[in-house]
């Protein structure tokens, strides 16, 4: 009787796990079931391009079926509702599944830090559908400005200056001149703010690269409000701790992630922000038959003593590792503790600019860094055997 491996989530972590496991495990040993709420894999790392309207949905949407075809992976398109690790069962909206091994790769959720009105009155950027909502809203703001001349329609605020906030504000900076041209609106009518509570932008990047990013974005019209927390949001208004109020119809919140509520509700041990604690093999504490990976878990960088940031790079590496660990569980064999290999970090600053830290010592900026980022996406697509339509 084959052992059943159920993988929850077909993001970077979950999809790679399924493909890696299938490199070795035969259908006779193992049944592989992949559960995802959509029948497509989302390139979350490209969502800022969609949200700003620079690219179409197809550039970030990869249909799963062609990727897993002939690999004996069953895709169930359904919503995971709960996990019962004691009974080894998962409840989906349409059915229940039992498992021998479970991989939880459901990604993260948005952290709103209890800021009043933030959840109700902001856009987020964690899925293609949310990116579409944002893009449509922005186009509508430009169109409406013609009739109302309401300046809050052309004031855009991105909350958070981490990776995704900066990448989004960079896309906005490049997109605004195009939208102004299309709508016959002078560019100086547009205001673009990046608001960050922490004392600097882009934590984790070297000082010179941060300065380079700030300069590039400021020159293209971005106004940074750094060290200024958002304290309240109401329709049409963002209140800052320094007492200022920004009148805007568009706040995009990228300022925090937390673990997945399903993981918390299942009773797995988590840190205060809800990401699961795991052992060196990425197993949930107390459950050797459950792996929790990607943004749903939390691992410490022993060199810095701080948690690794949630990235697609690490999520994919965890998927590769867990594919191998599962094969060792099924067939016997040794496992190497998981240690991420950080190839570098690249943040795009719009269509033609980026900052990159490659390896430990090498830095790149400008068009070259942007191309390196694009190549890393292509490398990932080649790894999973996917093709996307040109957008
Ligand atoms: C705008 C933006 C830019 C970024 N840029 C970069 C970058 O340049 N480099 C980088 O390394 N990282 C980047 N990141 C971070 C990166 O995208 C995440 O760390 C990565 O997506 C985590 O992968 P994951 O597999 O854990 O989760 P996800 O990719 O979020 O996948 C989770 C999957 O689970 C599915 N799912 C969730 N809940 C359910 C449910 N209840 N039922 C069924 N299915 C469910 C989702 O549909 C999804 O398919 C960026 C993030 C954003 C938002």
Tab-separated table of N, CA, C and O in Angstrom, residues 46-134:
chain	number	residue	atom	x	y	z
A	46	UNK	N	6.267	38.625	-8.346
A	46	UNK	CA	6.037	39.558	-9.459
A	46	UNK	C	4.765	40.385	-9.247
A	46	UNK	O	4.381	41.148	-10.131
A	47	UNK	N	4.111	40.247	-8.101
A	47	UNK	CA	2.784	40.855	-7.964
A	47	UNK	C	2.809	42.382	-8.013
A	47	UNK	O	1.820	43.007	-8.394
A	48	UNK	N	3.926	42.993	-7.602
A	48	UNK	CA	4.001	44.456	-7.668
A	48	UNK	C	3.855	44.941	-9.114
A	48	UNK	O	3.306	46.005	-9.359
A	49	UNK	N	4.345	44.141	-10.059
A	49	UNK	CA	4.218	44.537	-11.475
A	49	UNK	C	2.750	44.522	-11.905
A	49	UNK	O	2.294	45.388	-12.634
A	50	UNK	N	2.019	43.532	-11.412
A	50	UNK	CA	0.591	43.444	-11.753
A	50	UNK	C	-0.193	44.545	-11.053
A	50	UNK	O	-1.046	45.189	-11.649
A	51	UNK	N	0.111	44.746	-9.767
A	51	UNK	CA	-0.638	45.715	-8.964
A	51	UNK	C	-0.532	47.116	-9.535
A	51	UNK	O	-1.493	47.889	-9.506
A	52	UNK	N	0.638	47.443	-10.058
A	52	UNK	CA	0.824	48.781	-10.631
A	52	UNK	C	0.307	48.855	-12.070
A	52	UNK	O	0.259	49.925	-12.653
A	53	UNK	N	-0.031	47.700	-12.628
A	53	UNK	CA	-0.559	47.692	-13.994
A	53	UNK	C	0.521	47.635	-15.059
A	53	UNK	O	0.249	47.856	-16.232
A	54	UNK	N	1.762	47.318	-14.640
A	54	UNK	CA	2.851	47.267	-15.626
A	54	UNK	C	2.802	45.982	-16.452
A	54	UNK	O	3.276	45.954	-17.584
A	55	UNK	N	2.264	44.912	-15.849
A	55	UNK	CA	2.179	43.642	-16.583
A	55	UNK	C	0.806	43.030	-16.370
A	55	UNK	O	0.111	43.367	-15.409
A	56	UNK	N	0.463	42.090	-17.236
A	56	UNK	CA	-0.854	41.455	-17.108
A	56	UNK	C	-0.757	40.228	-16.197
A	56	UNK	O	0.332	39.755	-15.886
A	57	UNK	N	-1.928	39.725	-15.813
A	57	UNK	CA	-1.993	38.582	-14.883
A	57	UNK	C	-1.218	37.365	-15.376
A	57	UNK	O	-0.667	36.610	-14.580
A	58	UNK	N	-1.208	37.171	-16.690
A	58	UNK	CA	-0.591	35.947	-17.204
A	58	UNK	C	0.905	35.884	-16.872
A	58	UNK	O	1.487	34.812	-16.842
A	59	UNK	N	1.511	37.034	-16.588
A	59	UNK	CA	2.947	37.016	-16.300
A	59	UNK	C	3.241	36.426	-14.920
A	59	UNK	O	4.391	36.138	-14.608
A	60	UNK	N	2.205	36.265	-14.094
A	60	UNK	CA	2.452	35.723	-12.754
A	60	UNK	C	1.623	34.471	-12.477
A	60	UNK	O	1.648	33.937	-11.372
A	61	UNK	N	0.897	33.995	-13.483
A	61	UNK	CA	-0.012	32.871	-13.260
A	61	UNK	C	0.506	31.647	-14.030
A	61	UNK	O	0.630	31.692	-15.252
A	62	UNK	N	0.805	30.589	-13.308
A	62	UNK	CA	1.296	29.376	-13.969
A	62	UNK	C	0.308	28.254	-13.694
A	62	UNK	O	0.096	27.884	-12.526
A	63	UNK	N	-0.304	27.753	-14.735
A	63	UNK	CA	-1.272	26.671	-14.526
A	63	UNK	C	-0.514	25.453	-13.980
A	63	UNK	O	0.560	25.098	-14.479
A	64	UNK	N	-1.072	24.838	-12.954
A	64	UNK	CA	-0.341	23.754	-12.280
A	64	UNK	C	-0.391	22.456	-13.081
A	64	UNK	O	0.586	21.711	-13.140
A	65	UNK	N	-1.521	22.230	-13.737
A	65	UNK	CA	-1.710	20.928	-14.386
A	65	UNK	C	-0.570	20.581	-15.362
A	65	UNK	O	0.028	19.501	-15.264
A	66	UNK	N	-0.191	21.497	-16.275
A	66	UNK	CA	0.922	21.149	-17.188
A	66	UNK	C	2.241	20.909	-16.459
A	66	UNK	O	3.072	20.121	-16.919
A	67	UNK	N	2.445	21.558	-15.317
A	67	UNK	CA	3.714	21.392	-14.578
A	67	UNK	C	3.800	19.994	-13.946
A	67	UNK	O	4.875	19.407	-13.859
A	68	UNK	N	2.649	19.470	-13.520
A	68	UNK	CA	2.683	18.159	-12.823
A	68	UNK	C	2.267	16.999	-13.723
A	68	UNK	O	2.274	15.852	-13.285
A	69	UNK	N	1.936	17.320	-14.987
A	69	UNK	CA	1.458	16.268	-15.893
A	69	UNK	C	2.466	15.111	-15.964
A	69	UNK	O	3.669	15.329	-15.999
A	70	UNK	N	1.944	13.900	-15.953
A	70	UNK	CA	2.758	12.665	-16.033
A	70	UNK	C	3.682	12.482	-14.836
A	70	UNK	O	4.638	11.721	-14.911
A	71	UNK	N	3.453	13.195	-13.762
A	71	UNK	CA	4.341	13.051	-12.601
A	71	UNK	C	3.612	12.358	-11.447
A	71	UNK	O	4.140	12.306	-10.335
A	72	UNK	N	2.443	11.876	-11.693
A	72	UNK	CA	1.656	11.164	-10.664
A	72	UNK	C	1.480	12.009	-9.406
A	72	UNK	O	1.688	11.549	-8.290
A	73	UNK	N	1.148	13.255	-9.643
A	73	UNK	CA	0.795	14.153	-8.530
A	73	UNK	C	-0.676	14.513	-8.734
A	73	UNK	O	-1.058	14.962	-9.824
A	74	UNK	N	-1.481	14.269	-7.709
A	74	UNK	CA	-2.906	14.603	-7.831
A	74	UNK	C	-3.125	16.011	-7.298
A	74	UNK	O	-2.786	16.288	-6.149
A	75	UNK	N	-3.694	16.879	-8.131
A	75	UNK	CA	-4.005	18.236	-7.666
A	75	UNK	C	-5.461	18.281	-7.215
A	75	UNK	O	-6.359	17.906	-7.966
A	76	UNK	N	-5.660	18.707	-5.987
A	76	UNK	CA	-7.040	18.962	-5.535
A	76	UNK	C	-7.194	20.466	-5.397
A	76	UNK	O	-6.485	21.100	-4.616
A	77	UNK	N	-8.109	21.020	-6.186
A	77	UNK	CA	-8.354	22.469	-6.088
A	77	UNK	C	-9.434	22.678	-5.042
A	77	UNK	O	-10.614	22.417	-5.276
A	78	UNK	N	-9.009	23.066	-3.877
A	78	UNK	CA	-9.965	23.219	-2.769
A	78	UNK	C	-9.329	24.097	-1.704
A	78	UNK	O	-8.120	24.362	-1.724
A	79	UNK	N	-10.150	24.494	-0.773
A	79	UNK	CA	-9.708	25.388	0.292
A	79	UNK	C	-9.419	24.559	1.541
A	79	UNK	O	-10.287	23.808	1.987
A	80	UNK	N	-8.221	24.689	2.075
A	80	UNK	CA	-7.915	23.979	3.330
A	80	UNK	C	-8.602	24.734	4.461
A	80	UNK	O	-8.436	25.955	4.594
A	81	UNK	N	-9.354	24.002	5.281
A	81	UNK	CA	-10.053	24.683	6.391
A	81	UNK	C	-9.382	24.432	7.719
A	81	UNK	O	-9.274	25.329	8.537
A	82	UNK	N	-8.948	23.184	7.959
A	82	UNK	CA	-8.299	22.911	9.247
A	82	UNK	C	-7.435	21.656	9.160
A	82	UNK	O	-7.592	20.839	8.252
A	83	UNK	N	-6.552	21.545	10.137
A	83	UNK	CA	-5.659	20.369	10.214
A	83	UNK	C	-5.832	19.780	11.607
A	83	UNK	O	-5.835	20.512	12.599
A	84	UNK	N	-5.949	18.449	11.659
A	84	UNK	CA	-5.973	17.777	12.964
A	84	UNK	C	-4.755	16.850	13.015
A	84	UNK	O	-4.807	15.708	12.551
A	85	UNK	N	-3.625	17.346	13.544
A	85	UNK	CA	-2.403	16.537	13.473
A	85	UNK	C	-2.452	15.293	14.367
A	85	UNK	O	-1.736	14.332	14.103
A	86	UNK	N	-3.302	15.295	15.367
A	86	UNK	CA	-3.390	14.109	16.240
A	86	UNK	C	-4.098	12.978	15.510
A	86	UNK	O	-3.693	11.824	15.587
A	87	UNK	N	-5.142	13.322	14.756
A	87	UNK	CA	-5.889	12.307	13.987
A	87	UNK	C	-5.289	12.107	12.592
A	87	UNK	O	-5.769	11.274	11.828
A	88	UNK	N	-4.289	12.904	12.234
A	88	UNK	CA	-3.663	12.862	10.906
A	88	UNK	C	-4.694	13.079	9.798
A	88	UNK	O	-4.808	12.276	8.858
A	89	UNK	N	-5.473	14.127	9.970
A	89	UNK	CA	-6.503	14.431	8.980
A	89	UNK	C	-6.504	15.920	8.648
A	89	UNK	O	-6.157	16.758	9.483
A	90	UNK	N	-6.928	16.209	7.411
A	90	UNK	CA	-7.037	17.599	6.969
A	90	UNK	C	-8.465	17.804	6.471
A	90	UNK	O	-8.984	16.970	5.720
A	91	UNK	N	-9.093	18.886	6.899
A	91	UNK	CA	-10.444	19.170	6.390
A	91	UNK	C	-10.353	20.239	5.312
A	91	UNK	O	-9.808	21.321	5.527
A	92	UNK	N	-10.876	19.894	4.127
A	92	UNK	CA	-10.982	20.861	3.031
A	92	UNK	C	-12.442	21.293	2.955
A	92	UNK	O	-13.296	20.696	3.607
A	93	UNK	N	-12.759	22.293	2.141
A	93	UNK	CA	-14.164	22.720	2.142
A	93	UNK	C	-15.072	21.643	1.552
A	93	UNK	O	-16.238	21.567	1.904
A	94	UNK	N	-14.548	20.795	0.668
A	94	UNK	CA	-15.393	19.786	0.015
A	94	UNK	C	-15.170	18.358	0.498
A	94	UNK	O	-15.916	17.460	0.128
A	95	UNK	N	-14.123	18.097	1.218
A	95	UNK	CA	-13.828	16.710	1.611
A	95	UNK	C	-12.820	16.672	2.756
A	95	UNK	O	-12.271	17.707	3.142
A	96	UNK	N	-12.600	15.457	3.296
A	96	UNK	CA	-11.552	15.280	4.311
A	96	UNK	C	-10.487	14.362	3.750
A	96	UNK	O	-10.790	13.465	2.965
A	97	UNK	N	-9.248	14.593	4.148
A	97	UNK	CA	-8.156	13.734	3.679
A	97	UNK	C	-7.387	13.212	4.878
A	97	UNK	O	-7.123	13.969	5.815
A	98	UNK	N	-6.999	11.951	4.825
A	98	UNK	CA	-6.066	11.452	5.839
A	98	UNK	C	-4.671	11.464	5.214
A	98	UNK	O	-4.539	11.567	3.988
A	99	UNK	N	-3.653	11.371	6.033
A	99	UNK	CA	-2.291	11.379	5.469
A	99	UNK	C	-1.361	10.495	6.294
A	99	UNK	O	-1.633	10.228	7.468
A	100	UNK	N	-0.290	10.049	5.649
A	100	UNK	CA	0.831	9.464	6.399
A	100	UNK	C	1.838	10.551	6.721
A	100	UNK	O	2.396	10.585	7.804
A	101	UNK	N	2.095	11.435	5.736
A	101	UNK	CA	2.968	12.595	5.942
A	101	UNK	C	2.245	13.829	5.423
A	101	UNK	O	1.571	13.768	4.383
A	102	UNK	N	2.444	14.933	6.150
A	102	UNK	CA	1.800	16.181	5.754
A	102	UNK	C	2.863	17.257	5.562
A	102	UNK	O	3.790	17.372	6.376
A	103	UNK	N	2.716	18.043	4.506
A	103	UNK	CA	3.583	19.216	4.317
A	103	UNK	C	2.664	20.439	4.310
A	103	UNK	O	1.750	20.531	3.489
A	104	UNK	N	2.905	21.330	5.247
A	104	UNK	CA	2.084	22.546	5.319
A	104	UNK	C	2.889	23.684	4.680
A	104	UNK	O	3.957	24.048	5.182
A	105	UNK	N	2.380	24.183	3.563
A	105	UNK	CA	3.102	25.234	2.811
A	105	UNK	C	2.084	26.284	2.370
A	105	UNK	O	1.972	26.607	1.195
A	106	UNK	N	1.343	26.804	3.345
A	106	UNK	CA	0.202	27.674	3.046
A	106	UNK	C	0.560	29.155	2.999
A	106	UNK	O	-0.327	30.006	2.893
A	107	UNK	N	1.848	29.464	3.117
A	107	UNK	CA	2.259	30.867	3.033
A	107	UNK	C	1.922	31.636	4.304
A	107	UNK	O	1.701	31.053	5.368
A	108	UNK	N	1.881	32.958	4.157
A	108	UNK	CA	1.675	33.814	5.337
A	108	UNK	C	0.386	34.622	5.193
A	108	UNK	O	-0.286	34.564	4.169
A	109	UNK	N	0.091	35.371	6.217
A	109	UNK	CA	-1.035	36.302	6.172
A	109	UNK	C	-0.500	37.706	6.469
A	109	UNK	O	0.646	37.856	6.875
A	110	UNK	N	-1.364	38.694	6.306
A	110	UNK	CA	-0.917	40.074	6.549
A	110	UNK	C	-1.032	40.417	8.024
A	110	UNK	O	-2.030	40.086	8.660
A	111	UNK	N	-0.020	41.078	8.554
A	111	UNK	CA	-0.038	41.548	9.948
A	111	UNK	C	-0.436	43.022	9.937
A	111	UNK	O	0.221	43.835	9.287
A	112	UNK	N	-1.493	43.330	10.671
A	112	UNK	CA	-1.965	44.731	10.710
A	112	UNK	C	-1.592	45.424	12.027
A	112	UNK	O	-1.919	46.587	12.218
A	113	UNK	N	-0.955	44.728	12.909
A	113	UNK	CA	-0.483	45.287	14.191
A	113	UNK	C	-1.592	45.992	14.981
A	113	UNK	O	-1.313	46.915	15.754
A	114	UNK	N	-2.816	45.617	14.778
A	114	UNK	CA	-3.923	46.219	15.530
A	114	UNK	C	-4.158	47.694	15.213
A	114	UNK	O	-4.858	48.383	15.980
A	115	UNK	N	-3.619	48.197	14.101
A	115	UNK	CA	-3.793	49.631	13.781
A	115	UNK	C	-5.252	49.856	13.346
A	115	UNK	O	-5.717	49.232	12.376
A	116	UNK	N	-5.976	50.723	14.051
A	116	UNK	CA	-7.404	50.879	13.747
A	116	UNK	C	-7.638	51.268	12.284
A	116	UNK	O	-7.001	52.185	11.776
A	117	UNK	N	-8.540	50.558	11.646
A	117	UNK	CA	-8.964	50.881	10.280
A	117	UNK	C	-8.027	50.398	9.185
A	117	UNK	O	-8.373	50.461	8.007
A	118	UNK	N	-6.850	49.904	9.561
A	118	UNK	CA	-5.869	49.542	8.519
A	118	UNK	C	-6.375	48.381	7.659
A	118	UNK	O	-6.332	48.447	6.427
A	119	UNK	N	-6.875	47.358	8.303
A	119	UNK	CA	-7.335	46.180	7.545
A	119	UNK	C	-8.518	46.555	6.646
A	119	UNK	O	-8.593	46.144	5.489
A	120	UNK	N	-9.411	47.341	7.193
A	120	UNK	CA	-10.654	47.663	6.469
A	120	UNK	C	-10.405	48.594	5.279
A	120	UNK	O	-11.139	48.551	4.298
A	121	UNK	N	-9.386	49.452	5.382
A	121	UNK	CA	-9.250	50.512	4.377
A	121	UNK	C	-7.906	50.472	3.642
A	121	UNK	O	-7.347	51.511	3.308
A	122	UNK	N	-7.369	49.273	3.467
A	122	UNK	CA	-6.116	49.206	2.696
A	122	UNK	C	-6.184	48.070	1.679
A	122	UNK	O	-6.975	47.130	1.827
A	123	UNK	N	-5.352	48.194	0.678
A	123	UNK	CA	-5.147	47.101	-0.274
A	123	UNK	C	-3.950	46.294	0.203
A	123	UNK	O	-3.051	46.846	0.854
A	124	UNK	N	-3.923	45.007	-0.129
A	124	UNK	CA	-2.725	44.208	0.124
A	124	UNK	C	-2.322	43.528	-1.194
A	124	UNK	O	-3.079	43.549	-2.164
A	125	UNK	N	-1.169	42.901	-1.164
A	125	UNK	CA	-0.604	42.390	-2.415
A	125	UNK	C	-0.047	40.985	-2.183
A	125	UNK	O	1.158	40.788	-2.191
A	126	UNK	N	-0.957	40.039	-1.953
A	126	UNK	CA	-0.460	38.684	-1.695
A	126	UNK	C	-1.013	37.673	-2.698
A	126	UNK	O	-0.698	36.492	-2.624
A	127	UNK	N	-1.868	38.152	-3.593
A	127	UNK	CA	-2.414	37.216	-4.592
A	127	UNK	C	-2.691	37.974	-5.886
A	127	UNK	O	-2.778	39.219	-5.891
A	128	UNK	N	-2.850	37.211	-6.954
A	128	UNK	CA	-3.139	37.820	-8.256
A	128	UNK	C	-4.446	38.605	-8.176
A	128	UNK	O	-4.559	39.714	-8.699
A	129	UNK	N	-5.429	38.048	-7.485
A	129	UNK	CA	-6.720	38.747	-7.407
A	129	UNK	C	-6.591	40.082	-6.688
A	129	UNK	O	-7.195	41.073	-7.085
A	130	UNK	N	-5.794	40.098	-5.615
A	130	UNK	CA	-5.601	41.377	-4.907
A	130	UNK	C	-4.861	42.374	-5.785
A	130	UNK	O	-5.145	43.575	-5.775
A	131	UNK	N	-3.898	41.876	-6.566
A	131	UNK	CA	-3.158	42.761	-7.481
A	131	UNK	C	-4.101	43.341	-8.531
A	131	UNK	O	-4.010	44.516	-8.897
A	132	UNK	N	-5.034	42.514	-9.005
A	132	UNK	CA	-6.004	43.004	-10.003
A	132	UNK	C	-6.892	44.084	-9.419
A	132	UNK	O	-7.198	45.086	-10.065
A	133	UNK	N	-7.319	43.880	-8.175
A	133	UNK	CA	-8.156	44.894	-7.520
A	133	UNK	C	-7.421	46.225	-7.441
A	133	UNK	O	-7.993	47.280	-7.707
A	134	UNK	N	-6.148	46.149	-7.069
A	134	UNK	CA	-5.356	47.369	-6.925
A	134	UNK	C	-5.206	48.077	-8.274
A	134	UNK	O	-5.425	49.283	-8.394
